[in-house]
C-alpha cells in the first residue's frame, strides 16, 4: 500500500495489524481519510500508526475509536498530530483516554 500514491480513503477496521504493517502506509501521501476502528491499536502498533500520521499531511479524518490508546498513546498521537494541519475530525471514542491525554491532544489541536 505504501506505493499507492493516489489512495485517499483507507479502512482497516477490526483487523489485528502489526506496527510494521501500519508503517508501510507512510508512503500514502494522498491519504485523506483513515479508519482504524477496533483494530487493537496499542503499544508498538500505535507507534507504527504515529509514524504514518507524521508523514500523511493530507489527512482530514482519522478514526481510531475502540482501541486501547489511553493517556500514554494520546501523548504519542499529540506529538505527531500537530503536523496534520488539514485534520478536521479525530475519532477517539472508547479509547480509555483520560484528562491528561485529552489535555495533551487539545494543546496541539487548538489551531
mmCIF file of C-alpha atoms in Angstrom:
data_model
loop_
_atom_site.group_PDB
_atom_site.id
_atom_site.type_symbol
_atom_site.label_atom_id
_atom_site.label_comp_id
_atom_site.label_asym_id
_atom_site.label_seq_id
_atom_site.Cartn_x
_atom_site.Cartn_y
_atom_site.Cartn_z
ATOM 1 C CA UNK A 1 0.000 0.000 0.000
ATOM 2 C CA UNK A 2 2.896 2.365 0.540
ATOM 3 C CA UNK A 3 3.275 2.554 -3.241
ATOM 4 C CA UNK A 4 -0.341 3.703 -3.742
ATOM 5 C CA UNK A 5 0.320 7.377 -4.287
ATOM 6 C CA UNK A 6 -3.314 8.222 -5.159
ATOM 7 C CA UNK A 7 -5.052 6.293 -2.338
ATOM 8 C CA UNK A 8 -7.276 8.754 -0.472
ATOM 9 C CA UNK A 9 -9.555 6.594 1.750
ATOM 10 C CA UNK A 10 -8.477 3.533 3.716
ATOM 11 C CA UNK A 11 -10.418 1.471 6.241
ATOM 12 C CA UNK A 12 -8.663 -1.196 8.273
ATOM 13 C CA UNK A 13 -11.401 -1.738 10.841
ATOM 14 C CA UNK A 14 -11.483 -4.812 13.078
ATOM 15 C CA UNK A 15 -8.071 -6.090 11.992
ATOM 16 C CA UNK A 16 -5.121 -7.061 14.136
ATOM 17 C CA UNK A 17 -2.302 -5.298 12.328
ATOM 18 C CA UNK A 18 1.329 -5.243 13.376
ATOM 19 C CA UNK A 19 3.264 -1.995 13.718
ATOM 20 C CA UNK A 20 5.365 -2.781 10.638
ATOM 21 C CA UNK A 21 2.248 -3.292 8.500
ATOM 22 C CA UNK A 22 0.893 0.066 9.607
ATOM 23 C CA UNK A 23 4.235 1.804 8.981
ATOM 24 C CA UNK A 24 4.092 0.735 5.324
ATOM 25 C CA UNK A 25 1.220 3.167 4.862
ATOM 26 C CA UNK A 26 3.571 6.110 5.352
ATOM 27 C CA UNK A 27 4.080 6.384 1.586
ATOM 28 C CA UNK A 28 0.388 7.131 1.064
ATOM 29 C CA UNK A 29 0.850 10.887 0.808
ATOM 30 C CA UNK A 30 -2.629 11.473 -0.691
ATOM 31 C CA UNK A 31 -4.419 9.718 2.193
ATOM 32 C CA UNK A 32 -7.204 11.973 3.487
ATOM 33 C CA UNK A 33 -9.371 9.514 5.448
ATOM 34 C CA UNK A 34 -8.011 6.751 7.670
ATOM 35 C CA UNK A 35 -10.235 4.464 9.747
ATOM 36 C CA UNK A 36 -8.556 2.023 12.098
ATOM 37 C CA UNK A 37 -11.606 1.246 14.243
ATOM 38 C CA UNK A 38 -11.461 -1.659 16.727
ATOM 39 C CA UNK A 39 -8.065 -2.766 15.443
ATOM 40 C CA UNK A 40 -6.231 -3.495 18.685
ATOM 41 C CA UNK A 41 -4.110 -0.335 18.347
ATOM 42 C CA UNK A 42 -1.841 -0.098 21.388
ATOM 43 C CA UNK A 43 1.862 -0.046 22.191
ATOM 44 C CA UNK A 44 4.060 -0.883 19.205
ATOM 45 C CA UNK A 45 1.111 -0.832 16.805
ATOM 46 C CA UNK A 46 0.268 2.684 17.923
ATOM 47 C CA UNK A 47 3.896 3.717 17.426
ATOM 48 C CA UNK A 48 3.653 2.494 13.831
ATOM 49 C CA UNK A 49 0.479 4.468 13.347
ATOM 50 C CA UNK A 50 2.167 7.579 14.738
ATOM 51 C CA UNK A 51 4.831 7.187 12.036
ATOM 52 C CA UNK A 52 2.110 7.152 9.380
ATOM 53 C CA UNK A 53 0.356 10.184 10.824
ATOM 54 C CA UNK A 54 3.633 12.098 10.838
ATOM 55 C CA UNK A 55 4.018 11.514 7.065
ATOM 56 C CA UNK A 56 0.406 11.956 5.913
ATOM 57 C CA UNK A 57 -0.057 15.702 5.803
ATOM 58 C CA UNK A 58 -3.239 15.489 3.686
ATOM 59 C CA UNK A 59 -5.259 13.720 6.405
ATOM 60 C CA UNK A 60 -8.656 15.279 7.045
ATOM 61 C CA UNK A 61 -10.281 12.486 9.055
ATOM 62 C CA UNK A 62 -8.735 9.907 11.385
ATOM 63 C CA UNK A 63 -10.974 7.415 13.177
ATOM 64 C CA UNK A 64 -9.306 5.411 15.948
ATOM 65 C CA UNK A 65 -12.296 4.650 18.183
ATOM 66 C CA UNK A 66 -12.438 1.443 20.231
ATOM 67 C CA UNK A 67 -8.669 0.993 20.541
ATOM 68 C CA UNK A 68 -6.502 0.778 23.669
ATOM 69 C CA UNK A 69 -4.868 4.202 23.372
ATOM 70 C CA UNK A 70 -5.092 5.540 26.948
ATOM 71 C CA UNK A 71 -3.227 8.674 28.101
ATOM 72 C CA UNK A 72 0.215 7.435 27.028
ATOM 73 C CA UNK A 73 -0.985 6.783 23.486
ATOM 74 C CA UNK A 74 -2.780 10.127 23.367
ATOM 75 C CA UNK A 75 0.533 11.779 24.242
ATOM 76 C CA UNK A 76 2.203 9.887 21.404
ATOM 77 C CA UNK A 77 -0.527 10.975 18.983
ATOM 78 C CA UNK A 78 -0.263 14.564 20.185
ATOM 79 C CA UNK A 79 3.406 14.615 19.189
ATOM 80 C CA UNK A 80 2.526 13.928 15.539
ATOM 81 C CA UNK A 81 -0.966 15.344 15.024
ATOM 82 C CA UNK A 82 0.252 18.918 15.264
ATOM 83 C CA UNK A 83 1.649 18.464 11.758
ATOM 84 C CA UNK A 84 -1.728 17.418 10.351
ATOM 85 C CA UNK A 85 -2.895 20.948 9.565
ATOM 86 C CA UNK A 86 -5.893 19.782 7.485
ATOM 87 C CA UNK A 87 -7.283 17.469 10.179
ATOM 88 C CA UNK A 88 -10.909 18.316 10.982
ATOM 89 C CA UNK A 89 -12.113 15.026 12.515
ATOM 90 C CA UNK A 90 -10.368 12.859 15.094
ATOM 91 C CA UNK A 91 -12.410 9.946 16.438
ATOM 92 C CA UNK A 92 -11.211 8.596 19.774
ATOM 93 C CA UNK A 93 -14.382 7.206 21.364
ATOM 94 C CA UNK A 94 -13.920 4.378 23.867
ATOM 95 C CA UNK A 95 -10.110 4.585 23.863
ATOM 96 C CA UNK A 96 -9.567 4.932 27.616
ATOM 97 C CA UNK A 97 -8.169 8.446 27.302
ATOM 98 C CA UNK A 98 -8.381 10.500 30.487
ATOM 99 C CA UNK A 99 -7.972 14.175 31.318
ATOM 100 C CA UNK A 100 -4.190 14.091 30.879
ATOM 101 C CA UNK A 101 -4.395 12.625 27.379
ATOM 102 C CA UNK A 102 -7.189 14.963 26.333
ATOM 103 C CA UNK A 103 -5.123 17.895 27.576
ATOM 104 C CA UNK A 104 -2.114 16.844 25.511
ATOM 105 C CA UNK A 105 -4.249 16.456 22.385
ATOM 106 C CA UNK A 106 -6.017 19.771 22.960
ATOM 107 C CA UNK A 107 -2.680 21.579 23.254
ATOM 108 C CA UNK A 108 -1.679 20.612 19.706
ATOM 109 C CA UNK A 109 -5.090 20.608 18.027
ATOM 110 C CA UNK A 110 -6.165 24.106 19.068
ATOM 111 C CA UNK A 111 -5.105 25.679 15.772
#
